[in-house]
Coordinates of C-alpha atoms in Angstrom, one line a residue:
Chain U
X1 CA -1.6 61.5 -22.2
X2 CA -0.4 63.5 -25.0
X3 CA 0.2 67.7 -24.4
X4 CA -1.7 70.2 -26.7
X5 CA -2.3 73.6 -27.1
X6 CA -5.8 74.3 -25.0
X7 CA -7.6 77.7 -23.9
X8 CA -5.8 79.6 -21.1
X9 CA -7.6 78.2 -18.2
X10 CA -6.5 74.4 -18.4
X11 CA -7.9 71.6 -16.9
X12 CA -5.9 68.2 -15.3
X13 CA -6.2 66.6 -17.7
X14 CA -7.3 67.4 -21.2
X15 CA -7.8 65.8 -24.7
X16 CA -5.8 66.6 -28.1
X17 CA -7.1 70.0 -29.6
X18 CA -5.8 72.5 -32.2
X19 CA -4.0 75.1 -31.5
X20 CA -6.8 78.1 -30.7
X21 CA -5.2 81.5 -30.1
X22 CA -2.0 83.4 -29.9
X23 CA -2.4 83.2 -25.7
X24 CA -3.0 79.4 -25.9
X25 CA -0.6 77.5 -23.2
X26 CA 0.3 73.7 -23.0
X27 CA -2.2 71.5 -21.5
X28 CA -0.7 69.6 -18.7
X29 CA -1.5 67.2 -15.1
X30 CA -1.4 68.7 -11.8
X31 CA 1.1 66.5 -9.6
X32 CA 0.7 66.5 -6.1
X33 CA 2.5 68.8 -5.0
X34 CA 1.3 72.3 -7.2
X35 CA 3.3 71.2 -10.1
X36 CA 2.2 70.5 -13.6
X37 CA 3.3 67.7 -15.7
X38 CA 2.8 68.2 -19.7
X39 CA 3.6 65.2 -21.6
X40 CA 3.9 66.1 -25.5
X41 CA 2.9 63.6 -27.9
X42 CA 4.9 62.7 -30.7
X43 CA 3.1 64.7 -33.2
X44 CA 5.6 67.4 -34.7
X45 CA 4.9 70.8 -33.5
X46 CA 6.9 74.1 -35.1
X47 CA 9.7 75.3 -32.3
X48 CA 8.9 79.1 -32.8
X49 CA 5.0 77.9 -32.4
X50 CA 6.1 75.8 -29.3
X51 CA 8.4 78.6 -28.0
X52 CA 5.6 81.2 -28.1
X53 CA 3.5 78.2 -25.9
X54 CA 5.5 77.7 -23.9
X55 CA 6.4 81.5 -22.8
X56 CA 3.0 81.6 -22.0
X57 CA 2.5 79.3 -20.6
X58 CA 5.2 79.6 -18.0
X59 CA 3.2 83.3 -17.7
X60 CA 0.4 81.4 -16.9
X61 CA 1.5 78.6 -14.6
X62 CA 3.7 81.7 -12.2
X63 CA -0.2 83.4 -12.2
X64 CA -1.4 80.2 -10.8
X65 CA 1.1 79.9 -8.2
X66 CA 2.5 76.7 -9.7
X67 CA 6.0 75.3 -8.3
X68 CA 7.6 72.5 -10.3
X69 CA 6.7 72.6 -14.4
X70 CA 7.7 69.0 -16.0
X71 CA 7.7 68.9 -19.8
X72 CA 8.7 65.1 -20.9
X73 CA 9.5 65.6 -24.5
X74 CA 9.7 62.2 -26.4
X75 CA 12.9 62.0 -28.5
X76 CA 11.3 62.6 -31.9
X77 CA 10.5 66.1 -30.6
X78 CA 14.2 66.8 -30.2
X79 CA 13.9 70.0 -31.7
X80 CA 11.8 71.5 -28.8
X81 CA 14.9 70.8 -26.6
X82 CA 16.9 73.7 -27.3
X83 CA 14.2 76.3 -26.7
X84 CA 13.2 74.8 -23.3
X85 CA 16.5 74.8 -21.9
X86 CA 17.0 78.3 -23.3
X87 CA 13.5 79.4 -21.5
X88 CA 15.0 78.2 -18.4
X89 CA 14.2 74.3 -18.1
X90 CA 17.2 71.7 -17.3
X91 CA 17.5 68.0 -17.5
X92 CA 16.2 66.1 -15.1
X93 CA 16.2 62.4 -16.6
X94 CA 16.6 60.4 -19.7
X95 CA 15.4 57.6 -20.8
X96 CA 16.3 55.7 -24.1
X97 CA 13.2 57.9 -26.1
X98 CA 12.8 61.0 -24.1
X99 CA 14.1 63.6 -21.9
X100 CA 12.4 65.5 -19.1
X101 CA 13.3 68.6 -18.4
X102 CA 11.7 70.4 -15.3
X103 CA 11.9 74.7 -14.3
X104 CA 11.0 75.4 -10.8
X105 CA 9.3 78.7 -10.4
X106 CA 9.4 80.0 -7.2
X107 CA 12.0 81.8 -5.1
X108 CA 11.9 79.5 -2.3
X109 CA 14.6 76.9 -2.1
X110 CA 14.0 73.9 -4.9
X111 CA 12.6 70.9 -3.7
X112 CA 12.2 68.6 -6.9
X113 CA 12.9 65.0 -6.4
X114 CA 15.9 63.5 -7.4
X115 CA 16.5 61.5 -10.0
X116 CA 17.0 57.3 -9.4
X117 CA 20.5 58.0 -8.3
X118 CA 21.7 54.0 -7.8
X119 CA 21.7 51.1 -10.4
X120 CA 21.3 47.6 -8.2
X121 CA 23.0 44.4 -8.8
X122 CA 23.2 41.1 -7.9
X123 CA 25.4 38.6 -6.9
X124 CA 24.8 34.8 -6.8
X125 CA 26.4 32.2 -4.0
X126 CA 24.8 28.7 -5.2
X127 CA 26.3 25.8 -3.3
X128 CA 25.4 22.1 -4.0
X129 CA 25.0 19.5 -1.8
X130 CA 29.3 18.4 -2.2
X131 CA 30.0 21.8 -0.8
X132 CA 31.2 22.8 -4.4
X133 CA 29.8 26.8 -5.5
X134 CA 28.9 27.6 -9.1
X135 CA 31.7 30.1 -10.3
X136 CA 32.6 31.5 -14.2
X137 CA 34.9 33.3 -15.7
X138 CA 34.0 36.4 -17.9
X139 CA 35.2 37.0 -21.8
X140 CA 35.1 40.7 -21.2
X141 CA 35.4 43.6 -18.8
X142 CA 37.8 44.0 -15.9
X143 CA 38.3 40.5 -15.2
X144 CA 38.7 39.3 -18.9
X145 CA 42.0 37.2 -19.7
X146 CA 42.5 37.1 -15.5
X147 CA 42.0 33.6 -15.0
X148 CA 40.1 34.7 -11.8
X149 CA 36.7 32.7 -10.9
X150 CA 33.5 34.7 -9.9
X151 CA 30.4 34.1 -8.5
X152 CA 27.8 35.0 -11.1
X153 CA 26.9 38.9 -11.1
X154 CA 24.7 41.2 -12.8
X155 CA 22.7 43.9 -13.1
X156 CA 18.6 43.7 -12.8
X157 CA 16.8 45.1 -15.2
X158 CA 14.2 47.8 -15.2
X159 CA 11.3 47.1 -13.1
X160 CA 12.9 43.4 -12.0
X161 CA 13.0 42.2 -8.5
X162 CA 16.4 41.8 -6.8
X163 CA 14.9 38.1 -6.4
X164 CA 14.5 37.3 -9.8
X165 CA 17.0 39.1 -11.2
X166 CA 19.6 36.9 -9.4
X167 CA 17.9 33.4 -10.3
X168 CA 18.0 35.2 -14.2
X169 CA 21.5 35.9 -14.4
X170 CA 22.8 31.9 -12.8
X171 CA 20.3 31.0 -15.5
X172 CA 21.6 33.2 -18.2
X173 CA 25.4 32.6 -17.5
X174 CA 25.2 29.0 -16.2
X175 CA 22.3 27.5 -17.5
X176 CA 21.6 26.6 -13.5
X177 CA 17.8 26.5 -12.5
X178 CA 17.6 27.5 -8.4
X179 CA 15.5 29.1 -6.3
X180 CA 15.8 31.8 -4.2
X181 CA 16.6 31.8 -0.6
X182 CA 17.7 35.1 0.8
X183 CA 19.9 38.2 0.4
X184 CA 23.5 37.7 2.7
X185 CA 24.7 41.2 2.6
X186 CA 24.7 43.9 0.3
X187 CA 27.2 47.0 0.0
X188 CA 26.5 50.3 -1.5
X189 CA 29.1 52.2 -3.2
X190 CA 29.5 55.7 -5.0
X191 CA 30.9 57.2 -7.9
X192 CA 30.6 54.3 -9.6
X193 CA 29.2 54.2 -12.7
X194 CA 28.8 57.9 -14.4
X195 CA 28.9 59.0 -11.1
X196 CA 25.8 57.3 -9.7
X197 CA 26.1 54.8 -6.6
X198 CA 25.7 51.3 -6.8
X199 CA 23.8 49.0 -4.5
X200 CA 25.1 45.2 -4.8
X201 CA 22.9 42.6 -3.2
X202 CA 24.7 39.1 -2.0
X203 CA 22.2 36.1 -2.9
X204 CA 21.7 32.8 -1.9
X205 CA 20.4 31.0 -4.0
X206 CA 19.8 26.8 -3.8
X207 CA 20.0 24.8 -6.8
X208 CA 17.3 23.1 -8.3
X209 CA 19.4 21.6 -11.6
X210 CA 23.1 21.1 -11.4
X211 CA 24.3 20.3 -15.3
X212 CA 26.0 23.6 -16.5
X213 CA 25.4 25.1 -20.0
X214 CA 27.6 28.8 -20.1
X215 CA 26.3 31.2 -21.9
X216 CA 28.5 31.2 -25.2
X217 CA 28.6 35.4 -25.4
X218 CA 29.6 36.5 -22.4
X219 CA 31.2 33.8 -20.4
X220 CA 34.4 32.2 -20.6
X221 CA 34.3 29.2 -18.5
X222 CA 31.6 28.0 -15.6
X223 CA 32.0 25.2 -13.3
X224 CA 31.3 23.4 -10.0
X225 CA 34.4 24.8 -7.6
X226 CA 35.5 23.6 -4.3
X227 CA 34.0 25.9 -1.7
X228 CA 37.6 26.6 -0.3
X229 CA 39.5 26.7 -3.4
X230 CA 37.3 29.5 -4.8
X231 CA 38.1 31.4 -1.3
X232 CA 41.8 30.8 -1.8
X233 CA 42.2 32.5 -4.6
X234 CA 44.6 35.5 -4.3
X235 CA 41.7 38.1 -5.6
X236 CA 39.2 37.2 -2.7
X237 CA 42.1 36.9 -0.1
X238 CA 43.0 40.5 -1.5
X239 CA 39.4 42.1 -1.5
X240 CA 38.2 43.5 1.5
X241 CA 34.4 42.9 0.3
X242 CA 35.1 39.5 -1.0
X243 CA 37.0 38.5 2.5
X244 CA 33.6 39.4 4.7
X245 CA 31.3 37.9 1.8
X246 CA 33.6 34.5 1.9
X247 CA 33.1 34.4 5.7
X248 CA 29.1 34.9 5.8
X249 CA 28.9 32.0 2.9
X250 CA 30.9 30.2 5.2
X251 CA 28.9 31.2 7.9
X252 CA 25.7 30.2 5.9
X253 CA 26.9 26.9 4.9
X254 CA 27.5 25.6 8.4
X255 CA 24.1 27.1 9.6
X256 CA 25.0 30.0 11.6
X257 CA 23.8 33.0 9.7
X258 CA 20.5 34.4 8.6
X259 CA 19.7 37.2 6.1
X260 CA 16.9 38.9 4.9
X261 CA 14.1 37.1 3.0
X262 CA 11.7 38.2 1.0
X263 CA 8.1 38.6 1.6
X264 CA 5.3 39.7 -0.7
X265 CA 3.2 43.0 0.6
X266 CA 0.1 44.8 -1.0
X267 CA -0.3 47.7 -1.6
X268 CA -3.8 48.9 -0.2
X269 CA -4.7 51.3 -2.8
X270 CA -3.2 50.0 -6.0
X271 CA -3.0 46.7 -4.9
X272 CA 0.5 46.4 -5.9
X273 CA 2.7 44.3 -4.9
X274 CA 6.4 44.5 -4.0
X275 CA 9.1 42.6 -1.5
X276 CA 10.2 43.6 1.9
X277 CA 13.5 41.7 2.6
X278 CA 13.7 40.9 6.5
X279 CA 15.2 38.8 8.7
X280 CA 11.7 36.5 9.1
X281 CA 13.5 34.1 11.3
X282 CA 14.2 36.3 14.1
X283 CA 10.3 37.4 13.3
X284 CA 8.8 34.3 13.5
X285 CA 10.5 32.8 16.0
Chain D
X1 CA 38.8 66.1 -19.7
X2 CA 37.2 67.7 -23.0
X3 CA 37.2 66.8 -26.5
X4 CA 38.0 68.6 -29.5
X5 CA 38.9 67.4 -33.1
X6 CA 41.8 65.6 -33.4
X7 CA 43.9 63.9 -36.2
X8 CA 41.9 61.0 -37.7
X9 CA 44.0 58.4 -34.7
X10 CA 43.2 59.3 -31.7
X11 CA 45.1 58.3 -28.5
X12 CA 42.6 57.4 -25.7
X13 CA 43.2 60.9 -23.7
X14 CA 44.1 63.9 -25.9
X15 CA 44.5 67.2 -25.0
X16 CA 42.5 70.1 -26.8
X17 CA 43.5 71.1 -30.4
X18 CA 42.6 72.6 -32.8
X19 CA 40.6 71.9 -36.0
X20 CA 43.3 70.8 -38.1
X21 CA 41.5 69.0 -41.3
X22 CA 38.0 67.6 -43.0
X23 CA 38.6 64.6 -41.9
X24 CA 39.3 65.3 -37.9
X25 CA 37.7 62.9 -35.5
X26 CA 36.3 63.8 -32.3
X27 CA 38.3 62.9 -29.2
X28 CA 37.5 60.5 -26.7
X29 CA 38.6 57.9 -24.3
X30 CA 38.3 54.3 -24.3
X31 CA 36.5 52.7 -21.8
X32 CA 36.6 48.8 -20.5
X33 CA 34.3 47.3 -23.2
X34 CA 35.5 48.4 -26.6
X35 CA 33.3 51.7 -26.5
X36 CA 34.6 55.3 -26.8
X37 CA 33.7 58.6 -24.2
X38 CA 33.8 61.6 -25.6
X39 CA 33.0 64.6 -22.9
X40 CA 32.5 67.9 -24.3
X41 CA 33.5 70.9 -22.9
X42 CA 31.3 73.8 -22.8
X43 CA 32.9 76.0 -25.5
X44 CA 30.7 76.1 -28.3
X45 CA 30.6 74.4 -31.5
X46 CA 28.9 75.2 -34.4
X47 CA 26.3 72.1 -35.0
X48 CA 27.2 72.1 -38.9
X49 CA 30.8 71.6 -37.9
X50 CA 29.8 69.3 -34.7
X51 CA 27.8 67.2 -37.7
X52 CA 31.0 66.7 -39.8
X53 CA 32.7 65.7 -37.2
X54 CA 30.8 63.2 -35.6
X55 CA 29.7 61.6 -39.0
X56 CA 33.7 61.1 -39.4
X57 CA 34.3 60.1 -35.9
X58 CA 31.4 57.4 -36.4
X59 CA 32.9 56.3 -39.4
X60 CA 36.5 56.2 -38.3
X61 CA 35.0 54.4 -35.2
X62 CA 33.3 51.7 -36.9
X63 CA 36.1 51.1 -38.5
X64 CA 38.6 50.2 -35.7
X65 CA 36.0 48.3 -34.4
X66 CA 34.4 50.6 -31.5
X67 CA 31.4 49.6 -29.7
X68 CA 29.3 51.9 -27.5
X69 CA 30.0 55.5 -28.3
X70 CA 29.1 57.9 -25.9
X71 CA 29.0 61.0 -26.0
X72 CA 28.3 64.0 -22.4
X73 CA 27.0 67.0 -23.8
X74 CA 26.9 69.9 -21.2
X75 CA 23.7 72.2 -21.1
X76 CA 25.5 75.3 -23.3
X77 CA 26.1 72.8 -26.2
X78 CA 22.1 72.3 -25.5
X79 CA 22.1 72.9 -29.6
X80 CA 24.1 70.1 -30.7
X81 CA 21.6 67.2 -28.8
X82 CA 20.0 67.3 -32.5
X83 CA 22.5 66.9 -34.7
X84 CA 23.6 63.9 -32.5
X85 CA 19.9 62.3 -32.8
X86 CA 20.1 62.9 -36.0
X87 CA 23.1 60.9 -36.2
X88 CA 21.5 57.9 -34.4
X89 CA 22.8 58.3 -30.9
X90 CA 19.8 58.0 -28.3
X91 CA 19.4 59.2 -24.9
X92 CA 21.2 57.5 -22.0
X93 CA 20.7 59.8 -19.3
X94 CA 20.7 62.9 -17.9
X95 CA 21.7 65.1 -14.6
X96 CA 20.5 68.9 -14.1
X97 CA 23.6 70.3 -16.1
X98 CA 24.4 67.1 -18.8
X99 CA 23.1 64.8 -21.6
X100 CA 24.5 61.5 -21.6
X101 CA 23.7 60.4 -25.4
X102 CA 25.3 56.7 -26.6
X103 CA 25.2 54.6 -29.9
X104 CA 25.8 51.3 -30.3
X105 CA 27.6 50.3 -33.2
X106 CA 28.0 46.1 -33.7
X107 CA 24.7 44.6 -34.9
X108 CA 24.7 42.5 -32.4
X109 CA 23.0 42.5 -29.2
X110 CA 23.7 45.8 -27.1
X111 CA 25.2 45.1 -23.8
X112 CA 25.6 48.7 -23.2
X113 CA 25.3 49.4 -19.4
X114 CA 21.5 50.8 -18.1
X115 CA 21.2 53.8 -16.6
X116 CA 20.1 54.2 -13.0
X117 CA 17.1 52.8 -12.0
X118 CA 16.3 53.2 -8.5
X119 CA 16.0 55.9 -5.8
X120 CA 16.9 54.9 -2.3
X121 CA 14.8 56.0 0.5
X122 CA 14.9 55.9 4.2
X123 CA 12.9 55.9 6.9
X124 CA 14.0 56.1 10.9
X125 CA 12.7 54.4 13.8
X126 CA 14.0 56.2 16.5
X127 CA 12.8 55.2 20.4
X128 CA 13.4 56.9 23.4
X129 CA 13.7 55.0 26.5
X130 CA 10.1 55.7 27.3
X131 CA 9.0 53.8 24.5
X132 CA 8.1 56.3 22.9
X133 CA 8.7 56.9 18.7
X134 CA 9.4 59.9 17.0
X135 CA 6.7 60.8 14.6
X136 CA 6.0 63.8 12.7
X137 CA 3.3 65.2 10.0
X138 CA 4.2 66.9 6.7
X139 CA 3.0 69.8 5.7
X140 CA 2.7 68.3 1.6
X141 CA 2.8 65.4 0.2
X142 CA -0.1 62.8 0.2
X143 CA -0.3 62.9 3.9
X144 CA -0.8 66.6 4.3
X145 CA -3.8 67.3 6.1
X146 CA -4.6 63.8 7.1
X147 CA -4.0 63.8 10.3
X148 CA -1.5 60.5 9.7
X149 CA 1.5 60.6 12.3
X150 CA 4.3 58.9 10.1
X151 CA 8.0 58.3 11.0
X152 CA 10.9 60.5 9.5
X153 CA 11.6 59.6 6.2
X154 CA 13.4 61.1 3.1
X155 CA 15.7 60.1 0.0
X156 CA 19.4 59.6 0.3
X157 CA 20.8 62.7 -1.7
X158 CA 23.7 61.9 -4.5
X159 CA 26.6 59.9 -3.0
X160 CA 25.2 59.7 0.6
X161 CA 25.1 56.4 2.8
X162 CA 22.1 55.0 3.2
X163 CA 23.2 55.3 7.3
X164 CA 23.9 58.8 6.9
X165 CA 20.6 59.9 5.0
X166 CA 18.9 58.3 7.8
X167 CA 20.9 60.5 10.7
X168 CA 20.4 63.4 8.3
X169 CA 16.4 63.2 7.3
X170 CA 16.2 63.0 11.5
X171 CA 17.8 65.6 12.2
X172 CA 16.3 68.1 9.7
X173 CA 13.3 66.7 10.2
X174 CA 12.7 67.1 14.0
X175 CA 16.4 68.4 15.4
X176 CA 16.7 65.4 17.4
X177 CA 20.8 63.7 17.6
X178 CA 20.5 60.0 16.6
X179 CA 23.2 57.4 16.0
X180 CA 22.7 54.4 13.2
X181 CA 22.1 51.4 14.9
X182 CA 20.7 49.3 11.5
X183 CA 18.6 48.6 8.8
X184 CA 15.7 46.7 10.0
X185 CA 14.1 45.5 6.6
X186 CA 14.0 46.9 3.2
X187 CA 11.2 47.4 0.7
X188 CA 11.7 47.1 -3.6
X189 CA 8.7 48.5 -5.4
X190 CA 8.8 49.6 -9.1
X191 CA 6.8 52.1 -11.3
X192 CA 6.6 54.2 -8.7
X193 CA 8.3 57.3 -8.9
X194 CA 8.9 58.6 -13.1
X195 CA 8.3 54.7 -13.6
X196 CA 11.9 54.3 -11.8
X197 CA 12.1 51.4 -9.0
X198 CA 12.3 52.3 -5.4
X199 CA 14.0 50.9 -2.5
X200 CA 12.9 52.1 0.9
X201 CA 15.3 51.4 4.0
X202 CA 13.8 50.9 7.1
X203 CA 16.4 52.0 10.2
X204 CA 16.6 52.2 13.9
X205 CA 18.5 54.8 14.9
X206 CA 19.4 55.6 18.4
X207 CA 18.9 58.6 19.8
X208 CA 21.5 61.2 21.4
X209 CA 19.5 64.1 22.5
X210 CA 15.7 64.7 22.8
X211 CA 14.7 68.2 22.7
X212 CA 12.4 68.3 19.6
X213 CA 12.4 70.8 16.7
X214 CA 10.4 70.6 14.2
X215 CA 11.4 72.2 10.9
X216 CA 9.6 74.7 9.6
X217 CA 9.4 74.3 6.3
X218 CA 8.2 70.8 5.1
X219 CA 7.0 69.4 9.0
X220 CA 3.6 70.6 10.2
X221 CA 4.0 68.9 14.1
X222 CA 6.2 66.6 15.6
X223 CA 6.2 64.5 19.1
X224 CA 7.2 62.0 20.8
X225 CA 4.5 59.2 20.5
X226 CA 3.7 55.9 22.5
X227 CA 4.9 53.7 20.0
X228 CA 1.5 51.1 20.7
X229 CA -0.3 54.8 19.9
X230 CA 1.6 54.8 16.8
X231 CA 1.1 51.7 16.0
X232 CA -3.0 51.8 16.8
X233 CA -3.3 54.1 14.2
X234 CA -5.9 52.8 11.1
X235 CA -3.4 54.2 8.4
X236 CA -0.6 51.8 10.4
X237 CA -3.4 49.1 10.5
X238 CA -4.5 49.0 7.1
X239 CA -1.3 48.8 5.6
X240 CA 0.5 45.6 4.7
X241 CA 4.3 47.1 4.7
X242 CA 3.4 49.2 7.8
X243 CA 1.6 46.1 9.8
X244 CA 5.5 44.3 9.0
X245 CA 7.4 47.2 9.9
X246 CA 5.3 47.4 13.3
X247 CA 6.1 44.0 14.1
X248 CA 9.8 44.1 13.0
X249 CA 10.4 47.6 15.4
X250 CA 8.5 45.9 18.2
X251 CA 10.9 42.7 17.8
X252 CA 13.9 44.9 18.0
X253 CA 12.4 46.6 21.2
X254 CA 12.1 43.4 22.9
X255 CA 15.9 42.8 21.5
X256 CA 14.5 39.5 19.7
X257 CA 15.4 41.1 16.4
X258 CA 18.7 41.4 14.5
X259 CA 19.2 43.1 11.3
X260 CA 21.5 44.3 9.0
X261 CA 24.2 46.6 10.2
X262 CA 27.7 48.6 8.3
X263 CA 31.0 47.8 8.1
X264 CA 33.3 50.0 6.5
X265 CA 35.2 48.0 3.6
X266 CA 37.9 49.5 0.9
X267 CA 38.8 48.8 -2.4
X268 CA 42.2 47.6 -3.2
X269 CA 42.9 49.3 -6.0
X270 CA 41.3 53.4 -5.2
X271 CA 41.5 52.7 -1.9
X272 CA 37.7 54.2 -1.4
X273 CA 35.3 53.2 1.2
X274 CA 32.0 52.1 1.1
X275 CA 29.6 50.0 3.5
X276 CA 28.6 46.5 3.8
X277 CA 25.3 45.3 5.1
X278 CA 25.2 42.1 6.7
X279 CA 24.0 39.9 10.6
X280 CA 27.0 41.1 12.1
X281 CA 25.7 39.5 15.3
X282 CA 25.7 36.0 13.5
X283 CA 29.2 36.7 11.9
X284 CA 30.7 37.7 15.4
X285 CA 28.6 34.6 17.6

């Protein structure tokens, strides 16, 4: 829904109207928690004009008791960013095309929600039936030039399951079809990447094609590796994390160890759905 | 560090300087992938001479070949966030007191890093050995008012482990001492929260003491509850994730159920900590 300026008394939700009065405010969505959510369209709007709304608005919303006041301004607006930070608002996300910026009115102690705070990879351990496990080597970033061999890792896109993204990226780099069996282990680390934490998911994954084509832009070389040779290499022997994760492979190869599988749930009202990752063997046994 | 204008070559970390000429560059450091970070301090800048030198920093860039140029603009330099969108850069991301802003130069594909994408939840299953569950009600939120009896849950604040939110969220929550046992099951689901992806960890935690006290501020009751009473409930019932989770706690209370629990690993090179998730039961058997 696009914001406007509307009569003093705004509803939820309100259509596109011109700009009334001198005490007009910004129409915006009550969340649920006694916070409003105003949404500006991409329409240009004057920043003295939007200034002068938004002071009254913020009269307006502290009259009403209101708590958290969101204003998501798309990035053809940038103008309008300076005056809201300068009436009090501060960042609270970006995205590629806008910015949302958030002011908390009362004196009682903030309780906004956080930003997403971790990105989520994936790793993939695909093993054919010779006990040989799909590894590549990368042309760029900290293991370019190395000579070291990897399991295929990556990063899952927005709105992607952990599932898919890992059967995407053996696909991108390796030109591998599989299927997905479970997740192994996964680690979460901090102050990673512009200081946000990192969750990294270890798959397993089972082949369903086995005739590599590498993916010409980002990787260097792929292959079929010796289960053992890829473990002997000084880097894993080195690598806490890569140790434990050669050991649960190993583990899973010879039959001992079960993960966490996925299984589809509903949603009841918005029937929609999304994975919980168990250990369904112990379950349904 | 902070960036200032520089001579036209600038060495990957340079201290400040001053303006010396036209042609100065902005400073910045070179990252892993070909790309350039420049982090502004907060001293300000006047935008006309911020333009001039980031349209001669983008040139000089382009020419040796830079890729993803990224630029951290603190809050007080609020004012030069247009000039930069003016200049092509787009929003990366943003935190309470910065703008992340990048630009990617090559014309072919970006492979410039996403931001963060998911917030990481958790909620505790905590039993006493009465078989009893700790539940509590919230005083807002969508379960305010209804009557539902819910366990403790919460979001893992900005470099916390996921086994420490959980300890933490309890004991705020109700007062109650618990130790991390492990992660029972976890939940992806996307477009929930700002269209970001969640994922909700479900824990059992033991617990230490069990002298209840509810806090005031976000918890309208708290008790001790029959965990077949929790589990009776038509909220618990209707629920697909919630019928799982049942099952799953009621496994692990007839110690049939084994999930994933932390071990400290560290980094060879920064020597920093984090966890890994994994069956240390089947590992160790």
């Amino acid at each position: 829904m696009s914001a406007s300026a509307s009569s003093s008394s705004p509803s939820p939700v309100l259509p596109d109207r011109q700009v009334q009065t001198a005490d007009s405010v910004l129409s915006g969505k009550e969340d649920e928690h006694g916070g409003v959510i105003v949404e500006m369209s991409t329409e240009p709007i004057d920043p003295i004009m939007f200034n002068s709304l938004l002071k009254a608005s913020m009269i307006h919303w502290k009259q009403q008791g209101k708590r958290g006041i969101w204003i998501k301004l798309p990035i053809e607006l940038v103008n309008l960013v300076e005056p809201a930070v300068k009436e009090g608002f501060y960042y609270h996300h970006a995205e590629p095309k806008h910015l949302m910026l958030v002011h908390w009115i009362p004196e009682t102690i903030n309780t906004l929600p956080a930003n997403a705070s971790h990105r989520v990879g994936v790793g993939a351990f695909v093993m054919n039936e010779n006990g040989e496990v799909l590894v590549v080597q990368e042309k760029s970033g900290k293991f370019q030039g190395t000579g070291i061999w990897k399991f295929p890792t990556g990063v899952v896109d927005e709105g992607e399951d952990i599932c898919d993204a890992a059967v995407r990226e053996v696909k991108e780099e390796t030109g591998i079809n599989t299927k997905f069996v479970e997740i192994l282990a996964f680690r979460q680390s901090h102050k990673s990447f512009f200081n946000k934490s990192d969750l990294f998911f270890m798959c397993m994954l089972q082949p369903i094609s086995f005739d590599i084509q590498k993916q010409e832009r980002e990787i260097e070389a792929a292959q079929w590796m010796a289960f053992e040779e890829y473990a002997a290499q000084a880097f894993v022997q080195k690598h806490d994390l890569l140790r434990y994760i050669v050991k649960i492979c190993a583990a899973k190869r010879d039959g001992k160890y079960t993960g966490f599988s996925p299984v589809p749930t509903i949603t009841t009202v918005l029937k929609k759905q999304s994975n919980l990752y168990f250990n369904t063997k112990d379950l349904n046994s």
